[in-house]
Short mmCIF file of C-alpha atoms in Angstrom, two decimals:
data_model
loop_
_atom_site.label_atom_id
_atom_site.label_comp_id
_atom_site.label_asym_id
_atom_site.label_seq_id
_atom_site.Cartn_x
_atom_site.Cartn_y
_atom_site.Cartn_z
CA MET A 286 38.59 -10.86 8.30
CA THR A 287 37.07 -7.53 9.26
CA VAL A 288 33.95 -7.73 11.42
CA VAL A 289 31.64 -4.82 12.25
CA ASP A 290 29.61 -5.31 15.43
CA ALA A 291 26.28 -3.56 14.85
CA ARG A 292 24.31 -5.40 17.54
CA GLY A 293 21.61 -3.22 19.05
CA GLN A 294 21.90 -0.65 16.28
CA ARG A 295 18.81 0.31 14.34
CA CYS A 296 18.95 0.92 10.59
CA PRO A 297 20.54 2.83 8.97
CA LEU A 298 23.34 2.69 11.59
CA PRO A 299 24.62 -0.77 10.49
CA ILE A 300 25.06 0.38 6.88
CA ILE A 301 26.65 3.63 8.03
CA ALA A 302 29.17 1.54 10.02
CA LEU A 303 29.71 -0.65 6.95
CA ALA A 304 30.27 2.39 4.72
CA ARG A 305 32.86 3.75 7.20
CA GLN A 306 34.79 0.46 7.25
CA ILE A 307 34.68 -0.60 3.60
CA GLY A 308 37.62 1.63 2.66
CA ALA A 309 39.77 -0.04 5.33
CA VAL A 310 39.70 -3.49 3.69
CA PRO A 311 41.64 -4.26 0.49
CA ILE A 312 39.80 -4.56 -2.81
CA GLY A 313 38.63 -8.16 -3.17
CA ALA A 314 38.57 -8.73 0.59
CA THR A 315 35.42 -9.25 2.64
CA ILE A 316 33.84 -7.48 5.55
CA THR A 317 31.13 -8.95 7.79
CA VAL A 318 28.43 -6.98 9.60
CA GLU A 319 26.82 -8.63 12.62
CA ALA A 320 23.43 -6.97 13.08
CA ASP A 321 20.19 -7.96 14.82
CA ASP A 322 17.95 -5.27 13.28
CA PRO A 323 15.67 -7.06 10.78
CA ALA A 324 16.05 -4.13 8.36
CA ALA A 325 19.80 -4.84 8.08
CA ARG A 326 19.12 -7.87 5.85
CA PRO A 327 17.44 -5.97 2.98
CA ASP A 328 19.43 -2.79 3.55
CA ILE A 329 22.92 -4.30 3.40
CA GLN A 330 21.95 -5.97 0.10
CA ALA A 331 20.50 -2.70 -1.20
CA TRP A 332 23.64 -0.86 -0.10
CA CYS A 333 25.82 -3.33 -2.06
CA ARG A 334 23.66 -2.75 -5.16
CA MET A 335 23.77 1.05 -4.80
CA ARG A 336 27.52 1.15 -4.01
CA GLY A 337 28.59 -1.50 -6.52
CA HIS A 338 29.99 -4.01 -4.02
CA ASP A 339 29.27 -7.77 -3.96
CA TYR A 340 26.88 -9.20 -1.42
CA VAL A 341 28.38 -12.58 -0.50
CA GLY A 342 25.69 -13.93 1.80
CA GLU A 343 24.34 -14.40 5.28
CA ASN A 344 25.60 -16.51 8.16
CA ARG A 345 25.24 -16.56 11.91
CA ALA A 346 27.68 -15.34 14.53
CA ALA A 347 28.52 -17.62 17.50
CA ASP A 348 25.68 -16.05 19.51
CA GLY A 349 23.15 -16.56 16.68
CA THR A 350 23.15 -12.95 15.48
CA PRO A 351 22.78 -12.70 11.69
CA ALA A 352 26.10 -11.92 10.01
CA TYR A 353 26.13 -10.42 6.51
CA THR A 354 29.25 -10.59 4.37
CA VAL A 355 30.19 -8.10 1.67
CA ARG A 356 33.15 -8.15 -0.75
CA ARG A 357 34.75 -4.84 -1.61
CA SER A 358 34.85 -4.72 -5.39
CA HIS A 359 36.40 -1.29 -6.13
CA VAL B 265 2.82 26.32 2.68
CA PRO B 266 2.04 23.34 4.92
CA ALA B 267 0.87 20.41 2.79
CA PHE B 268 -0.86 17.11 3.44
CA LEU B 269 1.00 14.65 1.20
CA ASP B 270 -0.25 11.35 2.66
CA ALA B 271 -3.51 10.81 0.77
CA ALA B 272 -2.77 7.08 0.43
CA SER B 273 -3.29 6.76 4.20
CA GLY B 274 -6.66 8.47 3.80
CA ALA B 275 -7.41 11.64 1.84
CA PRO B 276 -9.00 14.69 3.43
CA LEU B 277 -12.80 14.60 3.15
CA HIS B 278 -13.91 15.72 -0.32
CA PRO B 279 -16.22 18.80 -0.22
CA ALA B 280 -18.90 16.79 -2.07
CA ALA B 281 -18.78 14.16 0.69
CA ARG B 282 -19.11 16.77 3.41
CA ALA B 283 -22.22 18.31 1.81
CA ALA B 284 -23.80 14.91 1.17
CA LEU B 285 -23.02 13.73 4.71
CA THR B 286 -24.71 16.75 6.28
CA ALA B 287 -27.84 16.29 4.17
CA ALA B 288 -27.96 12.52 4.71
CA LEU B 289 -27.64 12.86 8.49
CA ASP B 290 -31.03 14.62 8.33
CA GLU B 291 -32.65 12.50 5.60
CA GLY B 292 -31.06 9.08 5.93
CA TRP B 293 -30.54 8.39 9.63
CA ALA B 294 -33.24 5.71 9.98
CA ASP B 295 -32.88 1.95 9.53
CA PRO B 296 -33.16 1.34 5.76
CA ASP B 297 -34.83 -2.05 6.34
CA ARG B 298 -37.83 -0.56 8.18
CA LEU B 299 -41.08 0.05 6.36
CA TYR B 300 -42.09 3.41 7.85
CA THR B 301 -41.53 6.67 5.97
CA ALA B 302 -38.13 7.53 7.50
CA GLY B 303 -36.87 4.00 6.81
CA ARG B 304 -38.05 4.10 3.21
CA ARG B 305 -36.34 7.48 2.75
CA ALA B 306 -33.05 5.99 4.04
CA ARG B 307 -33.56 2.99 1.72
CA LEU B 308 -33.89 5.26 -1.32
CA LEU B 309 -30.68 7.08 -0.42
CA LEU B 310 -28.85 3.80 0.20
CA ASP B 311 -30.02 2.29 -3.10
CA ALA B 312 -28.90 5.35 -5.06
CA ALA B 313 -25.51 5.35 -3.33
CA ARG B 314 -25.04 1.63 -3.91
CA ALA B 315 -25.80 2.12 -7.60
CA ALA B 316 -23.20 4.90 -7.85
CA VAL B 317 -20.52 2.79 -6.16
CA ALA B 318 -21.43 -0.18 -8.38
CA GLU B 319 -21.00 1.95 -11.48
CA GLY B 320 -17.58 3.10 -10.23
CA LEU B 321 -16.45 -0.51 -9.79
CA GLY B 322 -18.04 -1.77 -12.99
CA ALA B 323 -20.33 -4.07 -11.00
CA ARG B 324 -24.07 -4.52 -10.50
CA PRO B 325 -25.70 -2.87 -7.47
CA ASP B 326 -26.63 -6.28 -6.04
CA GLU B 327 -22.94 -7.23 -6.15
CA ILE B 328 -21.94 -4.38 -3.78
CA PHE B 329 -21.77 -4.76 0.04
CA PHE B 330 -20.68 -2.15 2.53
CA ALA B 331 -18.21 -2.85 5.34
CA ALA B 332 -17.04 -0.70 8.25
CA ASN B 333 -13.67 0.13 6.69
CA GLY B 334 -11.20 -0.93 4.03
CA THR B 335 -9.43 -3.48 6.22
CA GLN B 336 -12.72 -5.20 7.04
CA ALA B 337 -13.60 -5.30 3.33
CA LEU B 338 -10.23 -6.91 2.48
CA HIS B 339 -10.64 -9.42 5.32
CA ALA B 340 -14.16 -10.31 4.13
CA ALA B 341 -12.95 -10.68 0.54
CA VAL B 342 -10.19 -13.14 1.47
CA LEU B 343 -11.97 -15.01 4.28
CA GLY B 344 -15.19 -15.47 2.29
CA THR B 345 -13.23 -16.75 -0.70
CA LEU B 346 -11.36 -19.26 1.45
CA ALA B 347 -14.59 -20.35 3.15
CA GLY B 348 -16.50 -20.74 -0.13
CA ASN B 349 -13.99 -22.77 -2.11
CA ARG B 350 -12.30 -26.12 -1.71
CA GLY B 351 -8.64 -26.05 -0.70
CA GLU B 352 -6.80 -24.11 1.96
CA LEU B 353 -4.13 -22.32 -0.06
CA PHE B 354 -4.42 -18.61 -0.86
CA VAL B 355 -1.93 -17.44 -3.49
CA HIS B 356 -1.04 -13.76 -3.34
CA SER B 357 1.62 -11.34 -4.53
CA ALA B 358 4.35 -10.70 -1.96
CA VAL B 359 3.39 -7.01 -1.95
CA GLU B 360 -0.32 -7.26 -1.05
CA HIS B 361 -1.69 -5.11 1.76
CA SER B 362 -1.00 -6.63 5.20
CA ALA B 363 -4.78 -7.08 5.68
CA VAL B 364 -4.76 -9.61 2.82
CA LEU B 365 -1.73 -11.46 4.22
CA HIS B 366 -3.15 -11.60 7.74
CA ALA B 367 -6.57 -12.79 6.57
CA ALA B 368 -5.01 -15.49 4.38
CA ARG B 369 -2.78 -16.73 7.22
CA SER B 370 -5.63 -16.75 9.73
CA ALA B 371 -7.96 -18.94 7.66
CA GLY B 372 -5.66 -20.91 5.40
CA THR B 373 -2.11 -21.12 4.13
CA ALA B 374 -0.73 -18.03 2.42
CA VAL B 375 1.42 -18.70 -0.65
CA PRO B 376 3.37 -15.61 -1.70
CA VAL B 377 4.50 -15.00 -5.29
CA GLY B 378 7.60 -12.81 -5.56
CA VAL B 379 7.86 -9.52 -7.44
CA ASP B 380 10.56 -7.86 -9.57
CA ALA B 381 12.53 -4.76 -8.59
CA LEU B 382 9.62 -2.55 -9.72
CA GLY B 383 7.25 -4.41 -7.41
CA ARG B 384 5.34 -6.31 -10.11
CA VAL B 385 4.44 -10.02 -10.20
CA ASP B 386 5.09 -12.05 -13.30
CA ALA B 387 1.65 -13.00 -14.65
CA ALA B 388 2.75 -16.46 -15.79
CA ALA B 389 4.44 -17.26 -12.47
CA PHE B 390 1.39 -16.04 -10.56
CA ALA B 391 -1.00 -18.10 -12.68
CA ALA B 392 1.24 -21.17 -12.32
CA ALA B 393 1.23 -20.85 -8.52
CA ALA B 394 -2.56 -20.48 -8.55
CA ALA B 395 -2.96 -23.61 -10.70
CA ALA B 396 -1.49 -25.85 -7.98
CA PRO B 397 -3.78 -28.35 -6.25
CA GLY B 398 -5.47 -27.07 -3.09
CA VAL B 399 -5.67 -23.41 -4.12
CA ALA B 400 -8.97 -21.90 -2.94
CA GLY B 401 -8.33 -18.38 -4.19
CA ALA B 402 -5.75 -15.87 -5.38
CA GLY B 403 -5.23 -12.24 -4.34
CA LEU B 404 -3.69 -9.54 -6.48
CA GLN B 405 -3.89 -5.79 -5.91
CA ALA B 406 -4.74 -3.58 -8.90
CA ALA B 407 -1.84 -1.36 -7.86
CA ASN B 408 0.54 -1.25 -4.94
CA HIS B 409 -0.30 0.99 -1.98
CA GLU B 410 3.29 1.85 -1.13
CA VAL B 411 5.03 2.30 -4.47
CA GLY B 412 2.16 2.77 -6.96
CA THR B 413 3.19 -0.01 -9.39
CA ARG B 414 0.21 -1.46 -11.26
CA GLN B 415 -0.21 -5.26 -11.39
CA PRO B 416 -1.14 -7.31 -14.49
CA VAL B 417 -4.62 -8.16 -13.12
CA GLU B 418 -6.34 -8.68 -16.48
CA VAL B 419 -3.58 -10.94 -17.87
CA VAL B 420 -3.59 -12.98 -14.66
CA ALA B 421 -7.40 -13.22 -14.67
CA GLU B 422 -7.41 -14.68 -18.18
CA ARG B 423 -5.05 -17.47 -17.09
CA LEU B 424 -6.63 -18.36 -13.76
CA GLY B 425 -9.40 -20.67 -14.87
CA ARG B 426 -11.65 -21.74 -12.01
CA VAL B 427 -9.69 -20.08 -9.20
CA PRO B 428 -11.47 -16.93 -7.98
CA LEU B 429 -9.34 -13.77 -8.15
CA VAL B 430 -9.61 -11.33 -5.23
CA VAL B 431 -8.54 -7.85 -6.32
CA ASP B 432 -7.63 -5.07 -3.90
CA LEU B 433 -8.84 -1.84 -5.51
CA SER B 434 -8.10 0.29 -2.44
CA GLN B 435 -5.64 2.71 -4.03
CA THR B 436 -7.04 2.38 -7.54
CA LEU B 437 -10.77 3.15 -7.39
CA GLY B 438 -11.24 6.88 -7.99
CA HIS B 439 -7.68 7.30 -9.30
CA ALA B 440 -7.26 4.96 -12.26
CA PRO B 441 -9.36 2.61 -14.41
CA VAL B 442 -10.59 -0.50 -12.59
CA PRO B 443 -9.27 -3.66 -14.28
CA ASP B 444 -11.64 -6.40 -15.48
CA GLY B 445 -11.48 -10.04 -14.57
CA TRP B 446 -11.91 -10.05 -10.79
CA SER B 447 -14.30 -12.32 -8.92
CA VAL B 448 -14.17 -10.53 -5.59
CA ALA B 449 -13.00 -6.95 -4.99
CA ALA B 450 -12.43 -4.67 -2.02
CA ALA B 451 -12.13 -0.90 -1.84
CA ASP B 452 -11.71 1.83 0.75
CA ALA B 453 -13.68 5.09 0.57
CA ARG B 454 -11.03 7.03 2.53
CA MET B 455 -8.69 6.66 -0.44
CA TRP B 456 -11.00 8.63 -2.75
CA GLY B 457 -11.96 11.36 -0.27
CA GLY B 458 -14.93 9.68 1.37
CA PRO B 459 -15.43 9.00 5.08
CA THR B 460 -14.31 5.70 6.65
CA LEU B 461 -16.13 2.95 4.74
CA GLY B 462 -15.18 -0.34 3.11
CA VAL B 463 -16.65 -1.78 -0.08
CA LEU B 464 -16.83 -5.50 -0.80
CA SER B 465 -17.95 -6.72 -4.20
CA VAL B 466 -18.70 -10.33 -5.06
CA ARG B 467 -19.58 -11.16 -8.65
CA THR B 468 -22.83 -13.04 -9.15
CA GLY B 469 -22.15 -16.78 -9.26
CA VAL B 470 -18.78 -16.55 -7.52
CA ARG B 471 -18.37 -18.97 -4.64
CA TRP B 472 -18.01 -16.87 -1.51
CA ARG B 473 -19.32 -17.80 1.94
CA SER B 474 -19.70 -15.35 4.80
CA PRO B 475 -17.05 -15.87 7.51
CA TYR B 476 -19.37 -14.15 10.03
CA PRO B 477 -22.30 -15.34 12.17
CA GLU B 478 -25.57 -15.31 10.30
CA ASP B 479 -27.13 -11.89 9.74
CA GLU B 480 -29.66 -10.67 7.20
CA ARG B 481 -28.05 -7.29 6.46
CA GLU B 482 -26.18 -6.63 3.21
CA ARG B 483 -27.71 -9.80 1.74
CA GLY B 484 -25.94 -11.87 4.36
CA ARG B 485 -22.46 -10.76 3.33
CA ILE B 486 -21.54 -8.18 6.03
CA PRO B 487 -23.33 -8.18 9.38
CA GLY B 488 -25.01 -5.15 10.94
CA VAL B 489 -26.94 -2.06 9.90
CA PRO B 490 -24.89 -0.03 7.42
CA SER B 491 -24.44 3.69 8.05
CA VAL B 492 -26.53 5.29 5.31
CA PRO B 493 -25.15 8.86 5.74
CA VAL B 494 -21.55 7.58 5.51
CA ILE B 495 -22.37 5.52 2.41
CA VAL B 496 -24.17 8.47 0.78
CA ALA B 497 -21.15 10.70 1.46
CA ALA B 498 -18.70 8.12 0.10
CA ALA B 499 -20.77 7.73 -3.07
CA ALA B 500 -20.95 11.51 -3.55
CA ALA B 501 -17.16 11.77 -3.26
CA LEU B 502 -16.70 8.89 -5.69
CA ARG B 503 -19.03 10.49 -8.26
CA ALA B 504 -17.11 13.76 -7.92
CA VAL B 505 -13.64 12.25 -8.30
CA LEU B 506 -14.68 9.97 -11.16
CA ALA B 507 -16.18 12.91 -13.07
CA GLU B 508 -12.74 14.55 -13.19
CA ARG B 509 -10.57 11.45 -12.84
CA ASP B 510 -8.63 11.59 -16.09
CA ALA B 511 -7.92 15.33 -15.89
CA LEU B 512 -6.88 14.99 -12.25
CA ALA B 513 -4.71 11.96 -13.01
CA ALA B 514 -2.90 13.90 -15.73
CA ARG B 515 -2.23 16.78 -13.34
CA GLN B 516 -1.06 14.43 -10.56
CA ARG B 517 1.11 12.48 -13.00
CA ALA B 518 2.90 15.70 -13.95
CA LEU B 519 3.45 16.57 -10.27
CA VAL B 520 4.74 13.07 -9.50
CA ASP B 521 7.08 13.23 -12.50
CA ARG B 522 8.42 16.51 -11.09
CA ILE B 523 8.94 14.86 -7.68
CA ARG B 524 10.67 11.86 -9.25
CA ARG B 525 13.02 14.13 -11.21
CA VAL B 526 14.02 16.39 -8.30
CA VAL B 527 14.30 13.58 -5.74
CA ALA B 528 16.49 11.44 -8.00
CA ALA B 529 18.94 14.34 -8.21
CA ILE B 530 19.54 14.33 -4.43
CA PRO B 531 22.72 12.28 -3.78
CA ASP B 532 22.11 8.63 -2.82
CA VAL B 533 18.32 8.78 -3.08
CA GLU B 534 16.52 6.05 -5.01
CA VAL B 535 13.02 6.42 -6.39
CA VAL B 536 11.15 3.13 -5.94
CA GLY B 537 8.44 1.62 -8.16
CA ASP B 538 7.52 1.65 -11.84
CA PRO B 539 8.20 5.05 -13.45
CA ILE B 540 5.41 4.67 -16.05
CA ASP B 541 2.90 1.88 -15.40
CA ARG B 542 1.83 3.16 -11.99
CA LEU B 543 -0.85 5.03 -10.09
CA PRO B 544 -0.92 8.76 -10.82
CA HIS B 545 -0.81 9.98 -7.21
CA ILE B 546 1.78 7.90 -5.33
CA VAL B 547 5.58 8.19 -5.37
CA THR B 548 8.08 6.58 -3.02
CA PHE B 549 11.80 7.02 -2.50
CA SER B 550 14.50 5.83 -0.09
CA CYS B 551 17.41 7.92 1.18
CA LEU B 552 20.66 6.15 1.97
CA TYR B 553 22.16 6.92 5.43
CA ALA B 554 18.96 8.46 6.77
CA ASP B 555 16.19 7.03 8.94
CA GLY B 556 12.54 7.27 8.07
CA GLU B 557 11.37 8.49 11.45
CA SER B 558 13.77 11.44 11.53
CA LEU B 559 12.83 12.36 7.94
CA LEU B 560 9.11 12.27 8.82
CA ARG B 561 9.59 14.40 11.93
CA ALA B 562 11.83 16.92 10.18
CA LEU B 563 9.34 17.24 7.31
CA ASP B 564 6.44 17.56 9.76
CA ARG B 565 8.23 20.42 11.55
CA ARG B 566 8.24 22.20 8.18
CA GLY B 567 4.53 21.44 7.66
CA PHE B 568 4.71 18.42 5.32
CA ALA B 569 2.80 15.23 6.17
CA VAL B 570 4.19 12.09 4.48
CA SER B 571 4.46 8.43 5.46
CA SER B 572 7.27 5.86 5.50
CA GLY B 573 7.81 2.12 5.08
CA SER B 574 10.95 2.16 7.21
CA SER B 575 11.05 -0.18 10.20
CA CYS B 576 11.53 2.65 12.71
CA THR B 577 8.12 4.07 11.78
CA SER B 578 6.22 0.78 12.16
CA SER B 579 4.81 -0.52 15.42
CA THR B 580 6.38 -3.93 14.84
CA LEU B 581 9.84 -2.48 14.05
CA GLU B 582 9.85 -4.63 10.90
CA PRO B 583 10.63 -2.93 7.59
CA SER B 584 7.90 -2.76 4.95
CA HIS B 585 7.36 -6.20 3.39
CA VAL B 586 6.71 -4.41 0.08
CA LEU B 587 10.15 -2.77 0.00
CA VAL B 588 11.83 -6.00 1.17
CA ALA B 589 10.13 -8.03 -1.58
CA MET B 590 11.36 -5.51 -4.17
CA GLY B 591 14.93 -5.56 -2.87
CA ALA B 592 14.66 -1.83 -2.24
CA LEU B 593 16.45 0.10 0.49
CA THR B 594 14.06 0.15 3.46
CA SER B 595 15.69 2.79 5.62
CA GLY B 596 15.12 6.48 4.88
CA ASN B 597 11.91 5.64 3.06
CA VAL B 598 9.32 8.32 2.25
CA ARG B 599 5.98 7.90 0.48
CA VAL B 600 4.37 11.01 -0.99
CA SER B 601 0.74 10.73 -2.10
CA LEU B 602 -1.40 13.48 -3.60
CA HIS B 603 -5.11 14.23 -3.18
CA THR B 604 -7.53 16.19 -5.37
CA ALA B 605 -6.64 19.56 -3.84
CA THR B 606 -2.83 19.15 -3.84
CA THR B 607 -1.29 22.11 -5.68
CA GLY B 608 1.90 22.55 -7.67
CA ALA B 609 2.98 25.17 -5.12
CA GLU B 610 2.71 22.63 -2.29
CA VAL B 611 4.82 20.16 -4.25
CA ASP B 612 7.38 22.84 -5.09
CA ASP B 613 7.67 23.85 -1.44
CA PHE B 614 8.11 20.22 -0.43
CA LEU B 615 10.83 19.75 -3.04
CA ALA B 616 12.55 22.93 -1.94
CA ALA B 617 12.67 21.72 1.67
CA LEU B 618 13.60 18.08 1.04
CA PRO B 619 17.35 18.29 0.20
CA GLU B 620 18.00 20.27 3.37
CA VAL B 621 15.96 17.81 5.46
CA VAL B 622 17.89 14.82 4.06
CA ALA B 623 21.23 16.57 4.68
CA GLU B 624 20.17 17.50 8.21
CA VAL B 625 19.18 13.93 9.10
CA ARG B 626 22.39 12.52 7.62
CA ALA B 627 24.43 15.04 9.60
CA GLU B 628 22.65 14.03 12.83
CA LEU B 629 23.62 10.41 12.15
CA GLY B 630 27.23 11.40 11.46
CA ALA B 631 26.86 10.16 7.89
CA ALA B 632 27.54 13.38 5.99
CA GLY B 633 29.99 12.80 3.13
CA LEU B 634 29.97 9.01 3.29
#
């Protein structure tokens, strides 16, 4: 599983990191962004909508940081 | 051409307000509740101004009360409704002004009703939430302050029954028709080109109790001596903008349509809010892979004043609750809002500068070509 560590990064840096990495995972595979900026929650979902990928959901990393999972769909 | 494109944060003072303010500082400075000549002169000015504001809202003069500013008027509207009615729940759309949310949370329990992607509540869902036991009042803006989407106030009002409806008219009064059906309303003179002044309106017979210590001013609704010159100036601006409202709205609508068209053609930029059923003077968009603060600063360097709902531009570092509720992109957000003197040339210059500004900010973030 590919994980992007975006701790300490303010938006839009977490979605820029996600956009850079999405091409590196196979179609149908998931990628998880760990981000503590509160704007990452709406923005990762908006990015999925705008880019046509699937937003899988939100979890927490071991240290409690929100972790958002996206499935590459094309 | 430098251009002020943030009228929804407070428009520049309308020339009619400036002239009225100067005259009223000489004629209306005295306490309007005193019986000597200067006091009676101030009283006459205040009564005439109150009547003009009442006409603008579609209310009676004795239903109009002046507050220090728009936030205070919204607080009074919500707090007085909660204090005057049984129950502690205050139902509101998820996209109300933060003053409404904060007032509801401070005096009761706030119950948000979600919105669709255009920022609009569903009238049936809103009315159903307001019909629950323990609801003291409901709050719905006439139109949203960040994205311009109009709310179904009249449909909601018809379904509410006994629950008083508090309507935020802040961005609507002076710009678009005021909807019927409200019990309590609040407005902000800065949004129509007046000086800083809030307006509270409580319909006769509506249960509303002052949240403030007892005071005889403004019929016991808002404490303290009102500023007659400020009120006179606000009323003069309102008369002036209402006299040309429909013509101005048509002109602003055409300018906003132009902005929507050009902005939507910039790669990865989303225009937010209802394209048709909206205020004439507000348009909002979000730019992927750009941050709001850098966009604002880059536009300001070129002479354009706009605002943003992005988290980096807020003191709390939280993104706009309006954009979040709509599921819109919160980063790279820009709100453009027009005032009475905004010209087509100003808008054209803004639109000519914008693609370069967006590209510049994306390049700084290393996001070009993503």
